[in-house]
Short mmCIF file of C-alpha atoms in Angstrom, two decimals:
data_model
loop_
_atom_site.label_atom_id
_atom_site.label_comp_id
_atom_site.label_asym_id
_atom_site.label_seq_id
_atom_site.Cartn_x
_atom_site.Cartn_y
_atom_site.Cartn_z
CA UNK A 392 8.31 39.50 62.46
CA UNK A 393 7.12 40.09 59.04
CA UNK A 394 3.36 38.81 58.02
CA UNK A 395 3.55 35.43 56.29
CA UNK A 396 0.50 36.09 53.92
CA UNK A 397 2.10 39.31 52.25
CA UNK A 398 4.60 36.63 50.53
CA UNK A 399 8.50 37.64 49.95
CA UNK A 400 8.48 41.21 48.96
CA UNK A 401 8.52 42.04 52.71
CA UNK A 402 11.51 41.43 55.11
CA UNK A 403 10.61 43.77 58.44
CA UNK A 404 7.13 43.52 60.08
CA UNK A 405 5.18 46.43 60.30
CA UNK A 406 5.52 49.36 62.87
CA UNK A 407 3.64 49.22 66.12
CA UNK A 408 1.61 52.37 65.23
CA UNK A 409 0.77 50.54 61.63
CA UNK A 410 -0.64 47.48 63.29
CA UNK A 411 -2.71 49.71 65.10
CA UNK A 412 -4.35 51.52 61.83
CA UNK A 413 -4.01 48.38 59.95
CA UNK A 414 -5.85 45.36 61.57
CA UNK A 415 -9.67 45.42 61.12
CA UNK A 416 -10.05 41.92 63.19
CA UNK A 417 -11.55 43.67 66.04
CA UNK A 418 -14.55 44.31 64.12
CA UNK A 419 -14.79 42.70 60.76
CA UNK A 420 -14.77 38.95 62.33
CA UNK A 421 -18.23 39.57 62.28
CA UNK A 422 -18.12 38.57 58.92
CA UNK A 423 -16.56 35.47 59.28
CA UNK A 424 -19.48 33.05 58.41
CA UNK A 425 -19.40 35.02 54.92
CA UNK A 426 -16.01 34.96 54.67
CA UNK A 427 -16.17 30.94 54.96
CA UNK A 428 -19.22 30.39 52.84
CA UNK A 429 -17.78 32.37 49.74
CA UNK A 430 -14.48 30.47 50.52
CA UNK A 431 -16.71 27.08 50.29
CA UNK A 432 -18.27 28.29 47.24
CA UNK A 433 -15.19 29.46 45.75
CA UNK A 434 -13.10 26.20 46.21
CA UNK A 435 -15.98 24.14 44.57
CA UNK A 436 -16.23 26.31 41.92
CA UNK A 437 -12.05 25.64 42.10
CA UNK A 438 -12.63 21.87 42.02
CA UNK A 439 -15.39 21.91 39.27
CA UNK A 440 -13.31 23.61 36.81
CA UNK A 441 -10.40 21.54 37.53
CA UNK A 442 -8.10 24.47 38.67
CA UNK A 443 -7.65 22.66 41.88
CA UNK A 444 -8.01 18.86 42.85
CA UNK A 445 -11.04 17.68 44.23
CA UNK A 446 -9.19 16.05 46.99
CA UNK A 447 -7.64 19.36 48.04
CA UNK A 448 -11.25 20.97 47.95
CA UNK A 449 -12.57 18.34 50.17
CA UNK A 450 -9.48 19.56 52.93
CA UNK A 451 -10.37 22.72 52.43
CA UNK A 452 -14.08 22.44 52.81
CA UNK A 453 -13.50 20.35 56.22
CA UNK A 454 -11.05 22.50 57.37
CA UNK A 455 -13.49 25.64 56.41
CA UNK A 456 -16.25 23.70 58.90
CA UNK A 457 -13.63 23.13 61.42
CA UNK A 458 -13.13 26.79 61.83
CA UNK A 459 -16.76 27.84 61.88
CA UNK A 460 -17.80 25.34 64.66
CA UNK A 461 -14.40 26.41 66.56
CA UNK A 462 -15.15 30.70 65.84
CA UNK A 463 -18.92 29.81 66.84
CA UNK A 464 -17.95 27.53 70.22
CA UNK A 465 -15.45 30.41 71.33
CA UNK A 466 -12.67 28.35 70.90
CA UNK A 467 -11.18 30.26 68.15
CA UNK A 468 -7.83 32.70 68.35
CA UNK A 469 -8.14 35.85 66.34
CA UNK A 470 -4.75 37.59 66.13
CA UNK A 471 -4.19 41.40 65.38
CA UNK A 472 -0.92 40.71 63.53
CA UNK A 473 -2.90 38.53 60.52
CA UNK A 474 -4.88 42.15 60.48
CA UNK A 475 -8.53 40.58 59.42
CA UNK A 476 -10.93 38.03 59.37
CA UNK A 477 -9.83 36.71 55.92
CA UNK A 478 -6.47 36.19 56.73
CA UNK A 479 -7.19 34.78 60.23
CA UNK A 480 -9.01 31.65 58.36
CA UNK A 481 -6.31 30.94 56.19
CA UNK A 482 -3.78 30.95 58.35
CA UNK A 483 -6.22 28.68 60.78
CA UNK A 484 -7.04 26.63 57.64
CA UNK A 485 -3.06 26.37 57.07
CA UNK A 486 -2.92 24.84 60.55
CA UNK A 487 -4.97 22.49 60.07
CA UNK A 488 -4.83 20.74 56.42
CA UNK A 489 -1.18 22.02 56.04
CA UNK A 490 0.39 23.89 52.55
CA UNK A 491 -2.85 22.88 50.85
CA UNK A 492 -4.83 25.34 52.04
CA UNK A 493 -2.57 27.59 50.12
CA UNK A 494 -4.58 26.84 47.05
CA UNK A 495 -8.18 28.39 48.04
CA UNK A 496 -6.65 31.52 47.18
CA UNK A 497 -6.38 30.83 43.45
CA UNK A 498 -8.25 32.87 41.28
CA UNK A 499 -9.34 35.52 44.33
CA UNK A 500 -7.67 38.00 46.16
CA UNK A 501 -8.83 40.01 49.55
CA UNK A 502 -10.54 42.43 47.16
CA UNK A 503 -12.94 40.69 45.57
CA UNK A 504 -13.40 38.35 48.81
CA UNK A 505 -14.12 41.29 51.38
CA UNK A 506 -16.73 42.93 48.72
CA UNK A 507 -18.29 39.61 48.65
CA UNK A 508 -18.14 38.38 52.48
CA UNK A 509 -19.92 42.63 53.03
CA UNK A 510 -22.58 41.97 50.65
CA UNK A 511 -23.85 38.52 51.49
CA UNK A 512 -23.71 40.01 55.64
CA UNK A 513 -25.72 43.57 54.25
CA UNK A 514 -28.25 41.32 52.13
CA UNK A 515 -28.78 39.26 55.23
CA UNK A 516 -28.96 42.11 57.35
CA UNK A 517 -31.71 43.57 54.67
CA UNK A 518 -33.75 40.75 55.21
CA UNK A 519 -33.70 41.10 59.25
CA UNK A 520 -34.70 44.78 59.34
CA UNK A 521 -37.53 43.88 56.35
CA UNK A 522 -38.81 41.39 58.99
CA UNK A 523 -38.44 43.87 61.66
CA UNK A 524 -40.22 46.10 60.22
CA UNK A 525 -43.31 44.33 59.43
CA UNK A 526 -43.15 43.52 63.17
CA UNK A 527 -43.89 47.25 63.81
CA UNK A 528 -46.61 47.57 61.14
CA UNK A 529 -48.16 44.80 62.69
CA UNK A 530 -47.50 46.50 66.17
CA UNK A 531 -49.00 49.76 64.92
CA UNK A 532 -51.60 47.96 63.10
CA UNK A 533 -53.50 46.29 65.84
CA UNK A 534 -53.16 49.34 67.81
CA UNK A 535 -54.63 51.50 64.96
CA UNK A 536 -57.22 48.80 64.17
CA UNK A 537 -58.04 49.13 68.46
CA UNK A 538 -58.20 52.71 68.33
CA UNK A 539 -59.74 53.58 64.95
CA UNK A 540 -62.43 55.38 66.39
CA UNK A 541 -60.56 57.29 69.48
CA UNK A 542 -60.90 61.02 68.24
CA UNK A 543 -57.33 62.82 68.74
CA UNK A 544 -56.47 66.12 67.71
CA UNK A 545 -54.41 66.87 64.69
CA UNK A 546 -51.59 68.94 64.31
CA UNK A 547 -49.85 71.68 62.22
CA UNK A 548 -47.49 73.79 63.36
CA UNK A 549 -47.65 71.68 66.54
CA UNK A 550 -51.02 73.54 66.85
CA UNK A 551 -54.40 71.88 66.93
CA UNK A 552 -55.99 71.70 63.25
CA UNK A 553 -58.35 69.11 62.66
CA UNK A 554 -59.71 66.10 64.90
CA UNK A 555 -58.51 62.65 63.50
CA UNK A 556 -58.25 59.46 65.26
CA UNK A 557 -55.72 57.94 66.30
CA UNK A 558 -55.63 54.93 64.74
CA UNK A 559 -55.58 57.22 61.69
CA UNK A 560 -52.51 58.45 63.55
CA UNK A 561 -51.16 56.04 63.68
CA UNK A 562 -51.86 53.71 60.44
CA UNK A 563 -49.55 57.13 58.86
CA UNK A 564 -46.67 55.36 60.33
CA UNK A 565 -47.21 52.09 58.51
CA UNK A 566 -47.10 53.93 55.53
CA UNK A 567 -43.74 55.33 56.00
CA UNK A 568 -41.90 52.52 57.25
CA UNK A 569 -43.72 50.30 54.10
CA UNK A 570 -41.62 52.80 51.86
CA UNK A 571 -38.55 52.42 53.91
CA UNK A 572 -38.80 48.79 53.82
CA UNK A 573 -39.63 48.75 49.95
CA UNK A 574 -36.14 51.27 49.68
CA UNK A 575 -34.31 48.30 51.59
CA UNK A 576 -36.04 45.30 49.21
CA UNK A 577 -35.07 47.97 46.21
CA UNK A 578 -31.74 48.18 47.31
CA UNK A 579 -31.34 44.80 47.87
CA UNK A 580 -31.91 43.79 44.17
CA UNK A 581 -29.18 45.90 42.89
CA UNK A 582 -26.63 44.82 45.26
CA UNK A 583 -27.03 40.86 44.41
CA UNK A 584 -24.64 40.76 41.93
CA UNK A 585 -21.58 38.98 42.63
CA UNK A 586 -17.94 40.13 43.10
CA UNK A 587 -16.24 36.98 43.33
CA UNK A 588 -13.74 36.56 40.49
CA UNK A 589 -12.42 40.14 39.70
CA UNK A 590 -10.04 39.72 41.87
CA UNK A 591 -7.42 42.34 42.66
CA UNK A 592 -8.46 44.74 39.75
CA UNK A 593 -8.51 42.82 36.26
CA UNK A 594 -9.66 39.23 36.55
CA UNK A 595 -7.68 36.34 36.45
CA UNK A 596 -6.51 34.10 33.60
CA UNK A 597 -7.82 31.07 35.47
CA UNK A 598 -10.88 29.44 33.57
CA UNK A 599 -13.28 30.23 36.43
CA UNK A 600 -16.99 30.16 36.64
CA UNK A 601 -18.64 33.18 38.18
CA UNK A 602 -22.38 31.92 37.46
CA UNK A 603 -21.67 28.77 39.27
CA UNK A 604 -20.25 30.70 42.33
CA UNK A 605 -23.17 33.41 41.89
CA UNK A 606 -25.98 30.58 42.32
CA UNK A 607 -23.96 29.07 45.20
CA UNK A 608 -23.94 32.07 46.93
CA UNK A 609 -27.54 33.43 45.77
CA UNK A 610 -26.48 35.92 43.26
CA UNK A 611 -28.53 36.86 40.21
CA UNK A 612 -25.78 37.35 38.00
CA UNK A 613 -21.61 38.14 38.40
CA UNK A 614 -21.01 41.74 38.83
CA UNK A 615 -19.89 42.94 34.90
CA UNK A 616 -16.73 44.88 35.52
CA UNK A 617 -13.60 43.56 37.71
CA UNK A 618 -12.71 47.33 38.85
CA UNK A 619 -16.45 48.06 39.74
CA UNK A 620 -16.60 44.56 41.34
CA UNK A 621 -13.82 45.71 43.98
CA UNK A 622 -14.51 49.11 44.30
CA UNK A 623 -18.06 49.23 44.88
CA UNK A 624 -19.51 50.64 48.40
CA UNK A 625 -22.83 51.80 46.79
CA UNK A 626 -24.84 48.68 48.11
CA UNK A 627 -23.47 50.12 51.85
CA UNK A 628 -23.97 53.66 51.13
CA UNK A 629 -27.38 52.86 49.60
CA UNK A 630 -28.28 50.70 52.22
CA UNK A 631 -27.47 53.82 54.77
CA UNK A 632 -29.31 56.13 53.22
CA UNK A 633 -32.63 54.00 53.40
CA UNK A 634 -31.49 53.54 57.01
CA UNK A 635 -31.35 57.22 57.93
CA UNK A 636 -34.47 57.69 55.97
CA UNK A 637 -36.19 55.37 57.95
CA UNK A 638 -34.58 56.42 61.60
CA UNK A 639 -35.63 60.04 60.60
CA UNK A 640 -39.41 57.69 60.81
CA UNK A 641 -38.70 56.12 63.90
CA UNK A 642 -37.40 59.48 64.95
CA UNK A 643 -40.23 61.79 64.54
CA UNK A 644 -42.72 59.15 66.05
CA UNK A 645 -40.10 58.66 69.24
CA UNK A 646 -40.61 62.44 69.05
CA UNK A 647 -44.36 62.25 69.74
CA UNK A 648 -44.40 60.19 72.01
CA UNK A 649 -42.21 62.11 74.13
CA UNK A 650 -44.59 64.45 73.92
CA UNK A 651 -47.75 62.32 74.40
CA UNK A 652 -47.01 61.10 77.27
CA UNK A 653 -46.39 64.40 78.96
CA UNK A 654 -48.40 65.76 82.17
CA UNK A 655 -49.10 68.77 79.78
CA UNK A 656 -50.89 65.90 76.99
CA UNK A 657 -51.41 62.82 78.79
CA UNK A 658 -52.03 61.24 75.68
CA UNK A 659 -50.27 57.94 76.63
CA UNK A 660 -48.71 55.95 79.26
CA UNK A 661 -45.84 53.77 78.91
CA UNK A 662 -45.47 50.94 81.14
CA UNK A 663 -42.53 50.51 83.81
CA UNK A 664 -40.93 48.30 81.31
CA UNK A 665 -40.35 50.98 79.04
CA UNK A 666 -40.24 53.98 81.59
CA UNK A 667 -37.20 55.16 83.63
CA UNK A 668 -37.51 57.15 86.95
CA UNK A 669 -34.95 60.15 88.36
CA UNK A 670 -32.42 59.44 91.01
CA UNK A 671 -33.65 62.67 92.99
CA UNK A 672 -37.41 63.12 91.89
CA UNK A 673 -39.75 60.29 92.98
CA UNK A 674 -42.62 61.49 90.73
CA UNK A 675 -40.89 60.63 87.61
CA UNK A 676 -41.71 58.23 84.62
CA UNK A 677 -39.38 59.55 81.99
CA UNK A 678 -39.89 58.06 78.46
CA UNK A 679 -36.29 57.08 78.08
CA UNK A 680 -36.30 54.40 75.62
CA UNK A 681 -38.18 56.72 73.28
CA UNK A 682 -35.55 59.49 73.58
CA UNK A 683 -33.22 57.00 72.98
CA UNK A 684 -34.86 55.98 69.80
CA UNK A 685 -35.16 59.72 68.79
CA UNK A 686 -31.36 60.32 69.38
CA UNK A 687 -30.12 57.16 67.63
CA UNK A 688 -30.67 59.08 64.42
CA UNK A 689 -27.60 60.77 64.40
CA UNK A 690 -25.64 57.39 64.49
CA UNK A 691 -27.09 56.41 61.52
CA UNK A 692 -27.03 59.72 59.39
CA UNK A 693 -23.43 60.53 60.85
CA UNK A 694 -22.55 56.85 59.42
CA UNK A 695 -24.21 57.72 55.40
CA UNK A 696 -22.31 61.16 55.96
CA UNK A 697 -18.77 59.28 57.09
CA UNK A 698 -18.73 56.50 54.26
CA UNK A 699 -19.85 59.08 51.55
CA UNK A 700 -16.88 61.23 52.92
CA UNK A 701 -14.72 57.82 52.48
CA UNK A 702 -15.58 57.30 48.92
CA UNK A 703 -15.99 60.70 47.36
CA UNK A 704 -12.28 60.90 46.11
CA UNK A 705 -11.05 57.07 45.62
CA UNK A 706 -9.55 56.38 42.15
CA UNK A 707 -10.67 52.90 40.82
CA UNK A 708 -10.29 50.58 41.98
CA UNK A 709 -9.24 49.22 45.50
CA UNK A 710 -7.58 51.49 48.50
CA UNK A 711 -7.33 50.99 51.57
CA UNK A 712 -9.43 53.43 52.90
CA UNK A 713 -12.42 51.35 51.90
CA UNK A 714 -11.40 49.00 55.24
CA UNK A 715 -13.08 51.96 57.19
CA UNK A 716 -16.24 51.18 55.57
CA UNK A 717 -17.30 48.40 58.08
CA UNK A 718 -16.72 49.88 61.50
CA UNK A 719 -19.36 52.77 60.88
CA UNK A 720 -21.59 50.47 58.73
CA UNK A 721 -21.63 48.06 61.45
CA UNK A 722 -22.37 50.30 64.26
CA UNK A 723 -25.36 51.98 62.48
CA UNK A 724 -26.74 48.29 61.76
CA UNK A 725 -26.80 47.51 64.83
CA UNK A 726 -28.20 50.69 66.36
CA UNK A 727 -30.64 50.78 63.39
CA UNK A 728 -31.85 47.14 64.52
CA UNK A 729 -32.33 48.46 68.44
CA UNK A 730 -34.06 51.46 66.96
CA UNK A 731 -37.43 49.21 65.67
CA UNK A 732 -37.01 46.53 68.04
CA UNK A 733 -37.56 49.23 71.20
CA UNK A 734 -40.10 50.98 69.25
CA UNK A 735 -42.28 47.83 68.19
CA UNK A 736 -42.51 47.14 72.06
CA UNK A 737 -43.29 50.65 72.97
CA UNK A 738 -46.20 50.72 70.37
CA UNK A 739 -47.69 47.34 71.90
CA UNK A 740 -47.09 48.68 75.46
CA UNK A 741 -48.79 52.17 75.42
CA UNK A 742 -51.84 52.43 76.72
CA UNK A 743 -54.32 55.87 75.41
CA UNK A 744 -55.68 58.50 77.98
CA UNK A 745 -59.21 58.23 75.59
CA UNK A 746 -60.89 60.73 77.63
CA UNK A 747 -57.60 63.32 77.55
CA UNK A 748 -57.34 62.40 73.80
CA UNK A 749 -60.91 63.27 73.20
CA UNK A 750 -61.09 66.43 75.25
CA UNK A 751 -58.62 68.04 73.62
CA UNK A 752 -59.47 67.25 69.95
CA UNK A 753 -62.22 69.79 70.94
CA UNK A 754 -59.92 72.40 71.67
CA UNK A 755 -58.21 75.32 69.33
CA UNK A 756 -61.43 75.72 67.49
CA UNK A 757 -60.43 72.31 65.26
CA UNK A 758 -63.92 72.05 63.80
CA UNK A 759 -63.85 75.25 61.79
CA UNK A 760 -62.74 73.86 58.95
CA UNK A 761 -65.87 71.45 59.13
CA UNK A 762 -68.05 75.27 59.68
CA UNK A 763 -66.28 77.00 56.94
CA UNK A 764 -67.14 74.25 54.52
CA UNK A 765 -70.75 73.67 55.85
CA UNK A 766 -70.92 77.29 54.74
CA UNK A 767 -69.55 76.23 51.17
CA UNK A 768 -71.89 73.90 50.81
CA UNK A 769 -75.44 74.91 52.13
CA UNK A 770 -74.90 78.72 51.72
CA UNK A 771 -73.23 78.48 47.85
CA UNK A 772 -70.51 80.97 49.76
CA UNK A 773 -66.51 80.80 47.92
CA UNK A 774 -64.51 78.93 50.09
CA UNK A 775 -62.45 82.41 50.46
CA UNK A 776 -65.58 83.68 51.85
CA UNK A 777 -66.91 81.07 54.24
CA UNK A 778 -62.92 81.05 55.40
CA UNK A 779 -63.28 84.75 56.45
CA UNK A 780 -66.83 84.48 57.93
CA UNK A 781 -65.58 81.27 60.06
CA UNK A 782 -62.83 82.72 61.38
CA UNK A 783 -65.29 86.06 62.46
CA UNK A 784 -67.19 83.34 64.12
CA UNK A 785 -63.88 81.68 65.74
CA UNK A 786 -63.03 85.00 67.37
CA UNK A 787 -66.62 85.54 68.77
CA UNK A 788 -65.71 82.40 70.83
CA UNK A 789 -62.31 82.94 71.51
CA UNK A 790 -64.05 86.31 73.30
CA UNK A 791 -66.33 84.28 74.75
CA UNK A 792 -63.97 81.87 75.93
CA UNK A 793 -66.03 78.98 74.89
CA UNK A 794 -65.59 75.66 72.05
CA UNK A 795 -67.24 76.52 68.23
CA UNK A 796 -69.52 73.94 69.26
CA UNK A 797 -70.63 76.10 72.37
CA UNK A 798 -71.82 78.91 70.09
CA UNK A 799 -75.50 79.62 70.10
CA UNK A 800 -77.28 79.56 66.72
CA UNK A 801 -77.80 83.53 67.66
CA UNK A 802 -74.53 84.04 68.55
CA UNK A 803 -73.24 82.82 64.46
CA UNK A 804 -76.37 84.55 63.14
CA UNK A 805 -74.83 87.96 64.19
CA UNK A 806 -71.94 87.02 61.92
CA UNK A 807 -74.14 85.29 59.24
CA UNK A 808 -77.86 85.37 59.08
CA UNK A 809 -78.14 82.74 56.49
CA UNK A 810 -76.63 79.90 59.08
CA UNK A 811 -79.00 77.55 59.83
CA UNK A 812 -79.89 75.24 63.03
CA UNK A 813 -78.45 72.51 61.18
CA UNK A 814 -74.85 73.71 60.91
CA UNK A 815 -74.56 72.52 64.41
CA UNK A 816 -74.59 69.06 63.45
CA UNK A 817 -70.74 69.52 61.92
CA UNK A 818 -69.04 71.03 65.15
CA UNK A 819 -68.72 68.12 67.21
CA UNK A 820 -65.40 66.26 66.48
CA UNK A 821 -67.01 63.20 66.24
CA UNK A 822 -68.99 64.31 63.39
CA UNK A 823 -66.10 66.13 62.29
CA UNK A 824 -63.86 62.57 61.79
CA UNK A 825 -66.92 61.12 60.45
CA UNK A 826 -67.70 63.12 57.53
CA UNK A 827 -64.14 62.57 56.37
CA UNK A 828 -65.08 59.71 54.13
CA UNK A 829 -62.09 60.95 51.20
CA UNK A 830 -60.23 58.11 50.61
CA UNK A 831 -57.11 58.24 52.91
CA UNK A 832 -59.15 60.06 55.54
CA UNK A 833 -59.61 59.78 59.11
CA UNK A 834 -63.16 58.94 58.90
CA UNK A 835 -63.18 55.33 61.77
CA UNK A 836 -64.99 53.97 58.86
CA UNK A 837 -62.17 54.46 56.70
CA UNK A 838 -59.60 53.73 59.39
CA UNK A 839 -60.63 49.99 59.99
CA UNK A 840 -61.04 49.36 56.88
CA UNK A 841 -57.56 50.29 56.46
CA UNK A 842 -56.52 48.58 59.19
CA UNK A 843 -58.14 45.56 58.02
CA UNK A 844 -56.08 45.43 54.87
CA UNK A 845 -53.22 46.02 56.37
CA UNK A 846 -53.29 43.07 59.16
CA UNK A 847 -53.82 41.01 56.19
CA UNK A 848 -51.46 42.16 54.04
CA UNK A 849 -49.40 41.46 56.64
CA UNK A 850 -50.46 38.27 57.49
CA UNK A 851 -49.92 36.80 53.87
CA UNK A 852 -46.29 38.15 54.28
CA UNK A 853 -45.79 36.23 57.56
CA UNK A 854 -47.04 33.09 56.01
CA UNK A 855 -44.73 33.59 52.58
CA UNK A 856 -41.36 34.38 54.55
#
């Protein structure tokens, strides 16, 4: 049987295989408290400027509630013939309240009411990962604030460079997902502009009033061109991108943590509650839900990469192919969401190894830097110099098989008779992460100061939300 919503033009229903393609119900219903809050919007903007009765708006409005509490309770029957959420409401709302419900289409088509119904669900879903994200600052926060004097080594090239802490370590972290969630609050401003009211393509002739539906619906301003209005997927793509961004984040510290909690590191250990143990190897406590964090990644990217793929060739304004915007968009949400929720409990679960942590800061010479610029300073050598005369000294011990700190006074003075007894104050790590007083560095000092800020920073947040 042909669909009753495409009007009179069509006389045949659709093929089996194009139902198939066609209907987006299975996953845009999702967006069906949007869909009926810019329908509620819509019909009293309707009423207001007289296009419709304000008897008819008050039907439609009741019937509207009708079908949220029924969709919400379960009781609601989505059909794959009426192809998506939009026209699964109307046709419910035509069932109840009769040919009046007819009339909340005035003015609007599925065009400008899907762009709509995806921005107000991607601005809400900003706002959720925004407050997610602050949960894992504050997460990594407390820990760094903990642990801002635990000496760690620090890497390049995977290779031990300099001793830092690891609250220092960690407080990095905050910093990159603060710029991922100021990309989402970025993003957000440009997409809250309103599409409601361009609908198909051109307008309408209908004396509407798109302010009045923008400030129902939270909406700086109406969205300046109809064919824009329709055809715009940037706030999704956008919203992506700052999505992978911040998964590559969540990606590279899943990444060490794999790592830390190694036998070969035994930086960390993660609890049973975020541990996983081998069917045939007893001995195991696999980090699963960090690898699990560190794969989800490609989900994300592969859904910026698919939607971009989508859009690249559309002529203005509205096809078809837009519909396949949602699935992918949806899936990376919610994976995206998983992503900082496992990760925030990982970060308040693990526990240090301080003693392993400390240990090996010592190792891989890491406090040559700290000789070569002792030299700099105390023997007026260039830094090019002291650089070459350190790492003379870092070989004697590497032949020694000893730690720079384990170096006699003697043993540098065959290198460099002008080092002194004091230069042995600058090899220890400790005294290594203390002298780094730059601002930014990984002095403790430094660290809980920073840590300090940042807990309440992020405690005026929490009490403005």
């Amino acid at each position: 049987m042909t669909n009753k919503m495409w009007g009179g033009r069509f006389s045949d229903g659709p093929a089996q295989i194009m139902e198939e393609i066609n209907a987006s119900i299975s996953f845009d219903k999702r967006l069906y408290a949007k869909d009926i809050e810019g329908s509620k919007a819509h019909c009293a903007m309707l009423a207001k400027t007289t296009i419709i009765s304000q008897q008819d708006a008050s039907k439609i409005v009741e019937g509207l509630d009708t079908i949220l509490l029924e969709i919400e309770n379960g009781d609601f029957k989505f059909s794959r013939q009426l192809e998506d959420i939009h026209m699964n409401i109307e046709a419910r709302l035509a069932e109840l309240i009769g040919p009046v419900a007819g009339r909340l289409h005035t003015a609007r088509s599925r065009n400008d009411q899907v762009a709509t119904d995806f921005k107000l669900y991607v601005r809400d879903m900003i706002d959720h990962f925004v407050t997610q994200l602050d949960g894992l600052q504050a997460a990594l926060v407390e820990k760094a604030d903990d642990f801002a004097s635990l000496v760690m080594p620090g890497f390049t090239h995977l290779q031990t460079a300099q001793p830092v802490t690891l609250g220092h370590h960690l407080l990095a972290y905050v910093e990159m997902f603060e710029r991922d969630r100021g990309r989402l609050l970025d993003g957000r401003k440009r997409l809250n502009e309103n599409p409601l009211g361009a609908a198909a393509l051109a307008g309408t002739p209908f004396p509407i009033d798109r302010d009045m539906t923008s400030k129902l619906l939270g909406f700086e301003r109406p969205m300046g061109n109809s064919l824009d209005a329709v055809s715009d997927r940037d706030f999704v793509l956008e919203t992506l991108s700052s999505l992978s961004i911040s998964a590559v984040h969540l990606s590279r510290l899943s990444e060490e943590l794999v790592i830390w909690a190694t036998a070969q590191f035994g930086f960390i250990t993660l609890s049973d509650g975020f541990s996983t143990g081998s069917s045939i190897m007893p001995q195991k406590r696999n980090p699963d839900a960090a690898e699990l964090v560190r794969a989800k990644i490609g989900r994300i990217a592969g859904a910026l990469q698919g939607l971009t793929m989508v859009m690249k060739g559309l002529p203005l304004a509205y096809s078809k192919d837009m519909q396949e915007d949602k699935e992918m968009a949806f899936d990376a949400f919610d994976n995206y969401s998983l992503m900082v929720a496992a990760m925030t409990g990982m970060i308040a679960d693990l526990q240090p190894n301080e003693e392993r942590m400390t240990a090996a800061a010592a190792h891989g010479y890491s406090t040559a830097t700290d000789l070569a610029d002792w030299l700099v300073r105390e023997l007026n050598m260039p830094f090019r110099d002291a650089h070459h005369v350190t790492g003379e000294i870092v070989a004697l011990a590497e032949k020694q098989g000893i730690r720079l700190d384990e170096l006699t006074l003697e043993d540098m003075q065959t290198v460099e008779p002008g080092i002194k007894k004091s230069v042995l104050e600058v090899l220890s790590v400790q005294q290594s992460v203390a002298s780094r007083m730059s601002y930014g560095g990984t002095s403790p000092t430094n660290v809980k100061k920073m840590a300090q800020q940042w807990l309440t920073r992020l405690e005026k947040r929490s009490s403005t939300s």
